[in-house]
């Protein structure tokens, strides 16, 4: 029986969690709107409640992801509604992918956190910092491939977190009691600037890559032109400009507390990703998966 459900099973964290659980011999069901028709995978859409019951059938633990940070009340209510149905269906452990400052009222994921914490079952909340993988399989990949990463971050620094570390913490939380009622602020071991990140990738790939600071208003317009809603474009811009203003550089030891080891460095991520050819010029420049 598939007793661990992983929402966003094709995303940056979900796919890695499922791979770890399967390697450990754990029964896993991955669910997403783009789920392939293969064993263990099931189509799932948070906007379509009729897809929820088949995904939850026989499940005792679930990894939850809200893939859309639209500010509408309806969007923010999706995870709370799903939590209620999951608990009624027999789920007894919830692990939520959240974000920094989601404990504050008004944050798009605040309602999701409150629902998980008030669910009456075991729960763990993960609040990772910006993903290292945003440079290789997310929104910053097109800029890296073009050689210019234009973001409104100035010289601000942030401790990028490797999605492999997030996945390992999540897999442990889904299967071990010791993470119950824990909120983990997940960061990498060192805060670096986007300029240094671009330089490290450039050195590993032998290509010219630079970070260019861009005005917030111009960045908002670019996001809207690319298809983002004005609310999401403004939220993303605020998060990035906060880095430039000195916020978001704080380090946490929660990866070490959860896994009894230090988090992976950004240099490790760059070396492995470059060796895998992810930044070859022929790589697809697309944004995929969950996360910040």
PDB file of C-alpha atoms in Angstrom:
ATOM      1  CA  UNK A   1       0.000   0.000   0.000  1.00  0.00           C
ATOM      2  CA  UNK A   2       1.256   3.499  -0.855  1.00  0.00           C
ATOM      3  CA  UNK A   3       1.236   5.098   2.578  1.00  0.00           C
ATOM      4  CA  UNK A   4       3.377   8.221   1.958  1.00  0.00           C
ATOM      5  CA  UNK A   5       1.921  10.858  -0.341  1.00  0.00           C
ATOM      6  CA  UNK A   6       4.219  13.447  -1.917  1.00  0.00           C
ATOM      7  CA  UNK A   7       2.454  16.424  -3.465  1.00  0.00           C
ATOM      8  CA  UNK A   8       4.379  18.193  -6.188  1.00  0.00           C
ATOM      9  CA  UNK A   9       6.049  14.895  -6.979  1.00  0.00           C
ATOM     10  CA  UNK A  10       7.692  16.286 -10.121  1.00  0.00           C
ATOM     11  CA  UNK A  11       8.968  19.463  -8.414  1.00  0.00           C
ATOM     12  CA  UNK A  12      12.394  20.397  -7.093  1.00  0.00           C
ATOM     13  CA  UNK A  13      11.793  19.001  -3.610  1.00  0.00           C
ATOM     14  CA  UNK A  14       9.031  16.466  -4.263  1.00  0.00           C
ATOM     15  CA  UNK A  15      10.968  14.495  -6.862  1.00  0.00           C
ATOM     16  CA  UNK A  16      14.000  14.316  -4.578  1.00  0.00           C
ATOM     17  CA  UNK A  17      11.920  13.270  -1.573  1.00  0.00           C
ATOM     18  CA  UNK A  18      10.231  10.500  -3.549  1.00  0.00           C
ATOM     19  CA  UNK A  19      13.572   9.254  -4.826  1.00  0.00           C
ATOM     20  CA  UNK A  20      14.996   9.076  -1.298  1.00  0.00           C
ATOM     21  CA  UNK A  21      11.956   7.306   0.115  1.00  0.00           C
ATOM     22  CA  UNK A  22      11.870   4.768  -2.708  1.00  0.00           C
ATOM     23  CA  UNK A  23      15.589   4.070  -2.288  1.00  0.00           C
ATOM     24  CA  UNK A  24      14.899   3.343   1.390  1.00  0.00           C
ATOM     25  CA  UNK A  25      12.153   0.897   0.441  1.00  0.00           C
ATOM     26  CA  UNK A  26       9.300   3.125   1.595  1.00  0.00           C
ATOM     27  CA  UNK A  27       5.977   2.904  -0.263  1.00  0.00           C
ATOM     28  CA  UNK A  28       5.450   6.249  -1.976  1.00  0.00           C
ATOM     29  CA  UNK A  29       2.706   7.821  -4.072  1.00  0.00           C
ATOM     30  CA  UNK A  30       3.662  10.980  -5.959  1.00  0.00           C
ATOM     31  CA  UNK A  31       0.937  13.363  -7.043  1.00  0.00           C
ATOM     32  CA  UNK A  32       0.990  16.358  -9.358  1.00  0.00           C
ATOM     33  CA  UNK A  33      -0.838  17.925 -12.261  1.00  0.00           C
ATOM     34  CA  UNK A  34       1.862  16.539 -14.569  1.00  0.00           C
ATOM     35  CA  UNK A  35       2.137  13.092 -12.973  1.00  0.00           C
ATOM     36  CA  UNK A  36       3.116  10.466 -15.577  1.00  0.00           C
ATOM     37  CA  UNK A  37       0.861   7.457 -15.881  1.00  0.00           C
ATOM     38  CA  UNK A  38       3.279   5.127 -14.116  1.00  0.00           C
ATOM     39  CA  UNK A  39       3.115   2.968 -11.021  1.00  0.00           C
ATOM     40  CA  UNK A  40       2.984   5.055  -7.847  1.00  0.00           C
ATOM     41  CA  UNK A  41       2.039   8.299  -9.583  1.00  0.00           C
ATOM     42  CA  UNK A  42      -1.397   9.875  -9.656  1.00  0.00           C
ATOM     43  CA  UNK A  43      -2.838  13.026 -11.268  1.00  0.00           C
ATOM     44  CA  UNK A  44      -3.626  15.633  -8.638  1.00  0.00           C
ATOM     45  CA  UNK A  45      -4.770  19.245  -8.662  1.00  0.00           C
ATOM     46  CA  UNK A  46      -5.360  21.425  -5.599  1.00  0.00           C
ATOM     47  CA  UNK A  47      -7.967  23.295  -7.659  1.00  0.00           C
ATOM     48  CA  UNK A  48      -9.895  20.055  -8.240  1.00  0.00           C
ATOM     49  CA  UNK A  49     -11.083  18.487  -4.953  1.00  0.00           C
ATOM     50  CA  UNK A  50     -12.356  15.425  -6.819  1.00  0.00           C
ATOM     51  CA  UNK A  51      -8.702  14.457  -7.354  1.00  0.00           C
ATOM     52  CA  UNK A  52      -7.956  14.494  -3.625  1.00  0.00           C
ATOM     53  CA  UNK A  53      -9.632  11.287  -2.411  1.00  0.00           C
ATOM     54  CA  UNK A  54      -7.823   8.955  -4.870  1.00  0.00           C
ATOM     55  CA  UNK A  55      -4.502  10.529  -3.864  1.00  0.00           C
ATOM     56  CA  UNK A  56      -5.253  10.113  -0.144  1.00  0.00           C
ATOM     57  CA  UNK A  57      -6.538   6.538  -0.290  1.00  0.00           C
ATOM     58  CA  UNK A  58      -4.490   4.451   2.185  1.00  0.00           C
ATOM     59  CA  UNK A  59      -2.102   7.301   2.984  1.00  0.00           C
ATOM     60  CA  UNK A  60      -0.780   7.808   6.521  1.00  0.00           C
ATOM     61  CA  UNK A  61       1.811  10.551   5.921  1.00  0.00           C
ATOM     62  CA  UNK A  62       1.840  13.417   3.421  1.00  0.00           C
ATOM     63  CA  UNK A  63       4.240  16.052   2.123  1.00  0.00           C
ATOM     64  CA  UNK A  64       2.354  19.244   1.301  1.00  0.00           C
ATOM     65  CA  UNK A  65       3.315  21.933  -1.218  1.00  0.00           C
ATOM     66  CA  UNK A  66       1.390  25.023  -2.287  1.00  0.00           C
ATOM     67  CA  UNK A  67       2.705  25.634  -5.824  1.00  0.00           C
ATOM     68  CA  UNK A  68       0.922  28.935  -6.337  1.00  0.00           C
ATOM     69  CA  UNK A  69       1.424  31.982  -4.133  1.00  0.00           C
ATOM     70  CA  UNK A  70      -1.411  34.032  -5.575  1.00  0.00           C
ATOM     71  CA  UNK A  71      -2.726  36.354  -2.873  1.00  0.00           C
ATOM     72  CA  UNK A  72      -6.437  35.526  -3.308  1.00  0.00           C
ATOM     73  CA  UNK A  73      -8.264  34.111  -0.299  1.00  0.00           C
ATOM     74  CA  UNK A  74      -9.382  31.125  -2.362  1.00  0.00           C
ATOM     75  CA  UNK A  75      -5.813  30.183  -3.203  1.00  0.00           C
ATOM     76  CA  UNK A  76      -4.702  30.534   0.403  1.00  0.00           C
ATOM     77  CA  UNK A  77      -7.530  28.242   1.538  1.00  0.00           C
ATOM     78  CA  UNK A  78      -6.534  25.282  -0.646  1.00  0.00           C
ATOM     79  CA  UNK A  79      -4.003  23.693   1.699  1.00  0.00           C
ATOM     80  CA  UNK A  80      -6.193  24.181   4.809  1.00  0.00           C
ATOM     81  CA  UNK A  81      -9.085  22.440   3.017  1.00  0.00           C
ATOM     82  CA  UNK A  82      -6.801  19.647   1.892  1.00  0.00           C
ATOM     83  CA  UNK A  83      -5.440  19.220   5.426  1.00  0.00           C
ATOM     84  CA  UNK A  84      -8.972  18.736   6.747  1.00  0.00           C
ATOM     85  CA  UNK A  85      -9.728  16.091   4.126  1.00  0.00           C
ATOM     86  CA  UNK A  86      -6.375  14.371   4.624  1.00  0.00           C
ATOM     87  CA  UNK A  87      -6.862  13.990   8.372  1.00  0.00           C
ATOM     88  CA  UNK A  88     -10.413  12.717   7.828  1.00  0.00           C
ATOM     89  CA  UNK A  89      -9.019  10.169   5.369  1.00  0.00           C
ATOM     90  CA  UNK A  90      -6.570   8.792   7.938  1.00  0.00           C
ATOM     91  CA  UNK A  91      -3.362  10.785   7.444  1.00  0.00           C
ATOM     92  CA  UNK A  92      -1.512  10.978  10.747  1.00  0.00           C
ATOM     93  CA  UNK A  93       1.634  12.896   9.797  1.00  0.00           C
ATOM     94  CA  UNK A  94       1.985  16.109   7.771  1.00  0.00           C
ATOM     95  CA  UNK A  95       5.137  17.796   6.497  1.00  0.00           C
ATOM     96  CA  UNK A  96       4.624  21.232   4.942  1.00  0.00           C
ATOM     97  CA  UNK A  97       7.004  23.047   2.618  1.00  0.00           C
ATOM     98  CA  UNK A  98       6.620  26.642   3.751  1.00  0.00           C
ATOM     99  CA  UNK A  99       8.811  29.735   3.555  1.00  0.00           C
ATOM    100  CA  UNK A 100      10.612  32.252   5.784  1.00  0.00           C
ATOM    101  CA  UNK A 101       8.262  34.588   7.693  1.00  0.00           C
ATOM    102  CA  UNK A 102       5.220  32.410   6.944  1.00  0.00           C
ATOM    103  CA  UNK A 103       4.439  32.499  10.644  1.00  0.00           C
ATOM    104  CA  UNK A 104       3.402  36.138  10.189  1.00  0.00           C
ATOM    105  CA  UNK A 105      -0.212  37.029   9.444  1.00  0.00           C
ATOM    106  CA  UNK A 106      -0.603  38.186   5.875  1.00  0.00           C
ATOM    107  CA  UNK A 107       2.002  35.857   4.406  1.00  0.00           C
ATOM    108  CA  UNK A 108       0.533  33.704   1.569  1.00  0.00           C
ATOM    109  CA  UNK A 109       1.473  30.503   3.427  1.00  0.00           C
ATOM    110  CA  UNK A 110       0.374  31.610   6.904  1.00  0.00           C
ATOM    111  CA  UNK A 111      -3.033  29.924   6.659  1.00  0.00           C
ATOM    112  CA  UNK A 112      -1.389  26.694   5.478  1.00  0.00           C
ATOM    113  CA  UNK A 113       0.954  26.676   8.471  1.00  0.00           C
ATOM    114  CA  UNK A 114      -1.893  27.342  10.882  1.00  0.00           C
ATOM    115  CA  UNK A 115      -3.935  24.510   9.390  1.00  0.00           C
ATOM    116  CA  UNK A 116      -1.065  22.033   9.700  1.00  0.00           C
ATOM    117  CA  UNK A 117      -0.253  23.067  13.258  1.00  0.00           C
ATOM    118  CA  UNK A 118      -3.912  22.806  14.269  1.00  0.00           C
ATOM    119  CA  UNK A 119      -4.583  19.545  12.453  1.00  0.00           C
ATOM    120  CA  UNK A 120      -4.445  17.315  15.542  1.00  0.00           C
ATOM    121  CA  UNK A 121      -1.864  14.996  13.944  1.00  0.00           C
ATOM    122  CA  UNK A 122       1.945  14.909  13.912  1.00  0.00           C
ATOM    123  CA  UNK A 123       3.402  17.773  11.896  1.00  0.00           C
ATOM    124  CA  UNK A 124       6.650  19.353  10.752  1.00  0.00           C
ATOM    125  CA  UNK A 125       7.072  22.668   8.930  1.00  0.00           C
ATOM    126  CA  UNK A 126      10.029  23.418   6.664  1.00  0.00           C
ATOM    127  CA  UNK A 127      10.933  27.045   5.945  1.00  0.00           C
ATOM    128  CA  UNK A 128      13.824  26.912   3.481  1.00  0.00           C
ATOM    129  CA  UNK A 129      15.721  29.897   2.219  1.00  0.00           C
ATOM    130  CA  UNK A 130      16.262  30.489  -1.524  1.00  0.00           C
ATOM    131  CA  UNK A 131      17.048  27.228  -3.320  1.00  0.00           C
ATOM    132  CA  UNK A 132      20.456  26.709  -4.923  1.00  0.00           C
ATOM    133  CA  UNK A 133      18.584  24.852  -7.659  1.00  0.00           C
ATOM    134  CA  UNK A 134      16.891  28.080  -8.754  1.00  0.00           C
ATOM    135  CA  UNK A 135      20.114  28.624 -10.698  1.00  0.00           C
ATOM    136  CA  UNK A 136      19.908  25.256 -12.469  1.00  0.00           C
ATOM    137  CA  UNK A 137      16.270  24.184 -12.811  1.00  0.00           C
ATOM    138  CA  UNK A 138      14.261  27.204 -11.822  1.00  0.00           C
ATOM    139  CA  UNK A 139      13.585  30.868 -12.572  1.00  0.00           C
ATOM    140  CA  UNK A 140      17.218  31.997 -12.713  1.00  0.00           C
ATOM    141  CA  UNK A 141      18.369  29.371 -15.226  1.00  0.00           C
ATOM    142  CA  UNK A 142      17.514  31.443 -18.336  1.00  0.00           C
ATOM    143  CA  UNK A 143      19.685  34.312 -17.070  1.00  0.00           C
ATOM    144  CA  UNK A 144      22.567  31.959 -16.291  1.00  0.00           C
ATOM    145  CA  UNK A 145      22.386  30.454 -19.791  1.00  0.00           C
ATOM    146  CA  UNK A 146      22.271  33.911 -21.380  1.00  0.00           C
ATOM    147  CA  UNK A 147      25.207  35.095 -19.268  1.00  0.00           C
ATOM    148  CA  UNK A 148      23.362  37.886 -17.434  1.00  0.00           C
ATOM    149  CA  UNK A 149      21.375  37.341 -14.251  1.00  0.00           C
ATOM    150  CA  UNK A 150      19.318  40.513 -13.747  1.00  0.00           C
ATOM    151  CA  UNK A 151      17.793  40.627 -10.245  1.00  0.00           C
ATOM    152  CA  UNK A 152      17.050  43.509  -7.824  1.00  0.00           C
ATOM    153  CA  UNK A 153      19.335  42.239  -5.069  1.00  0.00           C
ATOM    154  CA  UNK A 154      22.311  44.603  -5.195  1.00  0.00           C
ATOM    155  CA  UNK A 155      25.268  43.248  -3.237  1.00  0.00           C
ATOM    156  CA  UNK A 156      23.052  41.614  -0.622  1.00  0.00           C
ATOM    157  CA  UNK A 157      23.901  38.124   0.567  1.00  0.00           C
ATOM    158  CA  UNK A 158      21.775  35.085   1.357  1.00  0.00           C
ATOM    159  CA  UNK A 159      22.572  31.487   2.416  1.00  0.00           C
ATOM    160  CA  UNK A 160      21.235  29.427  -0.506  1.00  0.00           C
ATOM    161  CA  UNK A 161      19.949  25.998   0.561  1.00  0.00           C
ATOM    162  CA  UNK A 162      20.442  22.875  -1.543  1.00  0.00           C
ATOM    163  CA  UNK A 163      17.182  21.119  -2.447  1.00  0.00           C
ATOM    164  CA  UNK A 164      18.901  17.826  -1.626  1.00  0.00           C
ATOM    165  CA  UNK A 165      19.169  18.951   1.996  1.00  0.00           C
ATOM    166  CA  UNK A 166      15.519  20.014   2.045  1.00  0.00           C
ATOM    167  CA  UNK A 167      14.521  16.636   0.630  1.00  0.00           C
ATOM    168  CA  UNK A 168      16.571  14.742   3.195  1.00  0.00           C
ATOM    169  CA  UNK A 169      15.014  16.679   6.073  1.00  0.00           C
ATOM    170  CA  UNK A 170      11.529  16.148   4.631  1.00  0.00           C
ATOM    171  CA  UNK A 171      12.049  12.418   4.079  1.00  0.00           C
ATOM    172  CA  UNK A 172      13.256  12.060   7.658  1.00  0.00           C
ATOM    173  CA  UNK A 173      10.297  14.065   8.968  1.00  0.00           C
ATOM    174  CA  UNK A 174       7.867  11.868   7.028  1.00  0.00           C
ATOM    175  CA  UNK A 175       9.241   8.696   8.586  1.00  0.00           C
ATOM    176  CA  UNK A 176      10.634   9.578  12.042  1.00  0.00           C
ATOM    177  CA  UNK A 177       8.875  10.741  15.193  1.00  0.00           C
ATOM    178  CA  UNK A 178      11.695  13.018  16.378  1.00  0.00           C
ATOM    179  CA  UNK A 179      10.686  15.861  14.052  1.00  0.00           C
ATOM    180  CA  UNK A 180       7.140  16.181  15.408  1.00  0.00           C
ATOM    181  CA  UNK A 181       6.039  19.789  16.112  1.00  0.00           C
ATOM    182  CA  UNK A 182       9.323  21.168  14.781  1.00  0.00           C
ATOM    183  CA  UNK A 183       9.599  24.242  12.566  1.00  0.00           C
ATOM    184  CA  UNK A 184      12.889  24.137  10.671  1.00  0.00           C
ATOM    185  CA  UNK A 185      14.400  27.299   9.187  1.00  0.00           C
ATOM    186  CA  UNK A 186      16.639  25.748   6.536  1.00  0.00           C
ATOM    187  CA  UNK A 187      19.666  27.626   5.184  1.00  0.00           C
ATOM    188  CA  UNK A 188      22.988  26.835   3.648  1.00  0.00           C
ATOM    189  CA  UNK A 189      26.197  27.190   5.691  1.00  0.00           C
ATOM    190  CA  UNK A 190      27.295  30.566   4.260  1.00  0.00           C
ATOM    191  CA  UNK A 191      25.600  33.693   2.941  1.00  0.00           C
ATOM    192  CA  UNK A 192      26.857  34.808  -0.467  1.00  0.00           C
ATOM    193  CA  UNK A 193      25.845  37.495  -2.958  1.00  0.00           C
ATOM    194  CA  UNK A 194      24.278  36.797  -6.331  1.00  0.00           C
ATOM    195  CA  UNK A 195      27.432  38.240  -7.848  1.00  0.00           C
ATOM    196  CA  UNK A 196      29.566  35.621  -6.086  1.00  0.00           C
ATOM    197  CA  UNK A 197      27.105  32.895  -7.063  1.00  0.00           C
ATOM    198  CA  UNK A 198      27.345  33.943 -10.716  1.00  0.00           C
ATOM    199  CA  UNK A 199      31.156  34.015 -10.490  1.00  0.00           C
ATOM    200  CA  UNK A 200      31.304  30.516  -9.025  1.00  0.00           C
ATOM    201  CA  UNK A 201      29.071  29.172 -11.804  1.00  0.00           C
ATOM    202  CA  UNK A 202      31.133  31.032 -14.413  1.00  0.00           C
ATOM    203  CA  UNK A 203      34.375  29.532 -13.093  1.00  0.00           C
ATOM    204  CA  UNK A 204      32.923  26.004 -13.075  1.00  0.00           C
ATOM    205  CA  UNK A 205      31.515  26.287 -16.590  1.00  0.00           C
ATOM    206  CA  UNK A 206      34.220  28.364 -18.244  1.00  0.00           C
ATOM    207  CA  UNK A 207      31.605  30.850 -19.408  1.00  0.00           C
ATOM    208  CA  UNK A 208      31.068  34.558 -18.797  1.00  0.00           C
ATOM    209  CA  UNK A 209      28.200  34.987 -16.327  1.00  0.00           C
ATOM    210  CA  UNK A 210      27.482  38.108 -14.338  1.00  0.00           C
ATOM    211  CA  UNK A 211      24.858  39.431 -11.988  1.00  0.00           C
ATOM    212  CA  UNK A 212      23.326  42.816 -12.832  1.00  0.00           C
ATOM    213  CA  UNK A 213      21.290  44.766 -10.306  1.00  0.00           C
ATOM    214  CA  UNK A 214      17.966  45.873 -11.799  1.00  0.00           C
ATOM    215  CA  UNK A 215      15.479  48.455 -10.563  1.00  0.00           C
ATOM    216  CA  UNK A 216      12.546  46.893  -8.679  1.00  0.00           C
ATOM    217  CA  UNK A 217       9.910  48.471 -10.938  1.00  0.00           C
ATOM    218  CA  UNK A 218      11.653  47.172 -14.033  1.00  0.00           C
ATOM    219  CA  UNK A 219      11.843  43.702 -12.522  1.00  0.00           C
ATOM    220  CA  UNK A 220       8.130  43.750 -11.695  1.00  0.00           C
ATOM    221  CA  UNK A 221       7.329  44.643 -15.298  1.00  0.00           C
ATOM    222  CA  UNK A 222       9.532  41.813 -16.576  1.00  0.00           C
ATOM    223  CA  UNK A 223       7.735  39.301 -14.371  1.00  0.00           C
ATOM    224  CA  UNK A 224       4.304  40.468 -15.474  1.00  0.00           C
ATOM    225  CA  UNK A 225       5.374  40.324 -19.126  1.00  0.00           C
ATOM    226  CA  UNK A 226       6.566  36.762 -18.500  1.00  0.00           C
ATOM    227  CA  UNK A 227       3.100  35.803 -17.222  1.00  0.00           C
ATOM    228  CA  UNK A 228       3.194  36.429 -13.472  1.00  0.00           C
ATOM    229  CA  UNK A 229       0.257  38.153 -11.828  1.00  0.00           C
ATOM    230  CA  UNK A 230       0.944  41.661 -10.471  1.00  0.00           C
ATOM    231  CA  UNK A 231       0.579  40.393  -6.877  1.00  0.00           C
ATOM    232  CA  UNK A 232       3.076  37.570  -7.354  1.00  0.00           C
ATOM    233  CA  UNK A 233       5.467  39.860  -9.252  1.00  0.00           C
ATOM    234  CA  UNK A 234       5.403  42.384  -6.410  1.00  0.00           C
ATOM    235  CA  UNK A 235       5.831  39.676  -3.751  1.00  0.00           C
ATOM    236  CA  UNK A 236       8.831  38.165  -5.541  1.00  0.00           C
ATOM    237  CA  UNK A 237      10.369  41.601  -6.033  1.00  0.00           C
ATOM    238  CA  UNK A 238       9.909  42.489  -2.362  1.00  0.00           C
ATOM    239  CA  UNK A 239      11.634  39.271  -1.324  1.00  0.00           C
ATOM    240  CA  UNK A 240      14.578  39.939  -3.630  1.00  0.00           C
ATOM    241  CA  UNK A 241      14.972  43.616  -2.750  1.00  0.00           C
ATOM    242  CA  UNK A 242      14.940  42.621   0.929  1.00  0.00           C
ATOM    243  CA  UNK A 243      18.162  40.711   0.234  1.00  0.00           C
ATOM    244  CA  UNK A 244      19.718  43.860  -1.176  1.00  0.00           C
ATOM    245  CA  UNK A 245      18.591  45.771   1.911  1.00  0.00           C
ATOM    246  CA  UNK A 246      20.457  43.369   4.184  1.00  0.00           C
ATOM    247  CA  UNK A 247      17.611  41.044   5.155  1.00  0.00           C
ATOM    248  CA  UNK A 248      17.781  37.313   4.630  1.00  0.00           C
ATOM    249  CA  UNK A 249      21.472  36.830   5.413  1.00  0.00           C
ATOM    250  CA  UNK A 250      20.933  35.115   8.779  1.00  0.00           C
ATOM    251  CA  UNK A 251      22.192  31.559   9.143  1.00  0.00           C
ATOM    252  CA  UNK A 252      20.349  28.720  10.859  1.00  0.00           C
ATOM    253  CA  UNK A 253      21.722  25.469  12.256  1.00  0.00           C
ATOM    254  CA  UNK A 254      18.434  23.624  11.680  1.00  0.00           C
ATOM    255  CA  UNK A 255      19.805  21.404   8.890  1.00  0.00           C
ATOM    256  CA  UNK A 256      22.454  20.175  11.307  1.00  0.00           C
ATOM    257  CA  UNK A 257      19.862  19.760  14.074  1.00  0.00           C
ATOM    258  CA  UNK A 258      17.635  17.717  11.786  1.00  0.00           C
ATOM    259  CA  UNK A 259      20.292  15.615  10.044  1.00  0.00           C
ATOM    260  CA  UNK A 260      23.281  15.633  12.409  1.00  0.00           C
ATOM    261  CA  UNK A 261      25.492  17.047   9.663  1.00  0.00           C
ATOM    262  CA  UNK A 262      26.342  20.384   8.108  1.00  0.00           C
ATOM    263  CA  UNK A 263      24.340  21.556   5.079  1.00  0.00           C
ATOM    264  CA  UNK A 264      25.829  21.232   1.604  1.00  0.00           C
ATOM    265  CA  UNK A 265      27.770  24.242   0.385  1.00  0.00           C
ATOM    266  CA  UNK A 266      26.905  26.279  -2.678  1.00  0.00           C
ATOM    267  CA  UNK A 267      30.305  25.286  -4.060  1.00  0.00           C
ATOM    268  CA  UNK A 268      29.302  21.586  -3.808  1.00  0.00           C
ATOM    269  CA  UNK A 269      26.113  22.347  -5.691  1.00  0.00           C
ATOM    270  CA  UNK A 270      27.961  24.240  -8.434  1.00  0.00           C
ATOM    271  CA  UNK A 271      30.599  21.539  -8.921  1.00  0.00           C
ATOM    272  CA  UNK A 272      28.058  18.729  -9.200  1.00  0.00           C
ATOM    273  CA  UNK A 273      25.659  20.681 -11.403  1.00  0.00           C
ATOM    274  CA  UNK A 274      28.377  21.781 -13.799  1.00  0.00           C
ATOM    275  CA  UNK A 275      29.682  18.211 -14.047  1.00  0.00           C
ATOM    276  CA  UNK A 276      26.169  17.029 -14.921  1.00  0.00           C
ATOM    277  CA  UNK A 277      26.068  19.507 -17.826  1.00  0.00           C
ATOM    278  CA  UNK A 278      23.044  21.371 -16.552  1.00  0.00           C
ATOM    279  CA  UNK A 279      24.527  24.716 -17.588  1.00  0.00           C
ATOM    280  CA  UNK A 280      25.517  23.652 -21.093  1.00  0.00           C
ATOM    281  CA  UNK A 281      24.218  26.168 -23.594  1.00  0.00           C
ATOM    282  CA  UNK A 282      21.882  23.543 -25.081  1.00  0.00           C
ATOM    283  CA  UNK A 283      20.121  23.001 -21.748  1.00  0.00           C
ATOM    284  CA  UNK A 284      16.400  23.873 -21.704  1.00  0.00           C
ATOM    285  CA  UNK A 285      15.887  27.297 -20.119  1.00  0.00           C
ATOM    286  CA  UNK A 286      12.729  26.634 -18.199  1.00  0.00           C
ATOM    287  CA  UNK A 287      11.435  27.231 -14.689  1.00  0.00           C
ATOM    288  CA  UNK A 288      10.117  24.067 -13.055  1.00  0.00           C
ATOM    289  CA  UNK A 289       9.079  22.813  -9.671  1.00  0.00           C
ATOM    290  CA  UNK A 290       8.376  24.286  -6.291  1.00  0.00           C
ATOM    291  CA  UNK A 291      10.231  26.551  -3.992  1.00  0.00           C
ATOM    292  CA  UNK A 292      11.930  29.938  -3.571  1.00  0.00           C
TER     293      UNK A 292
END
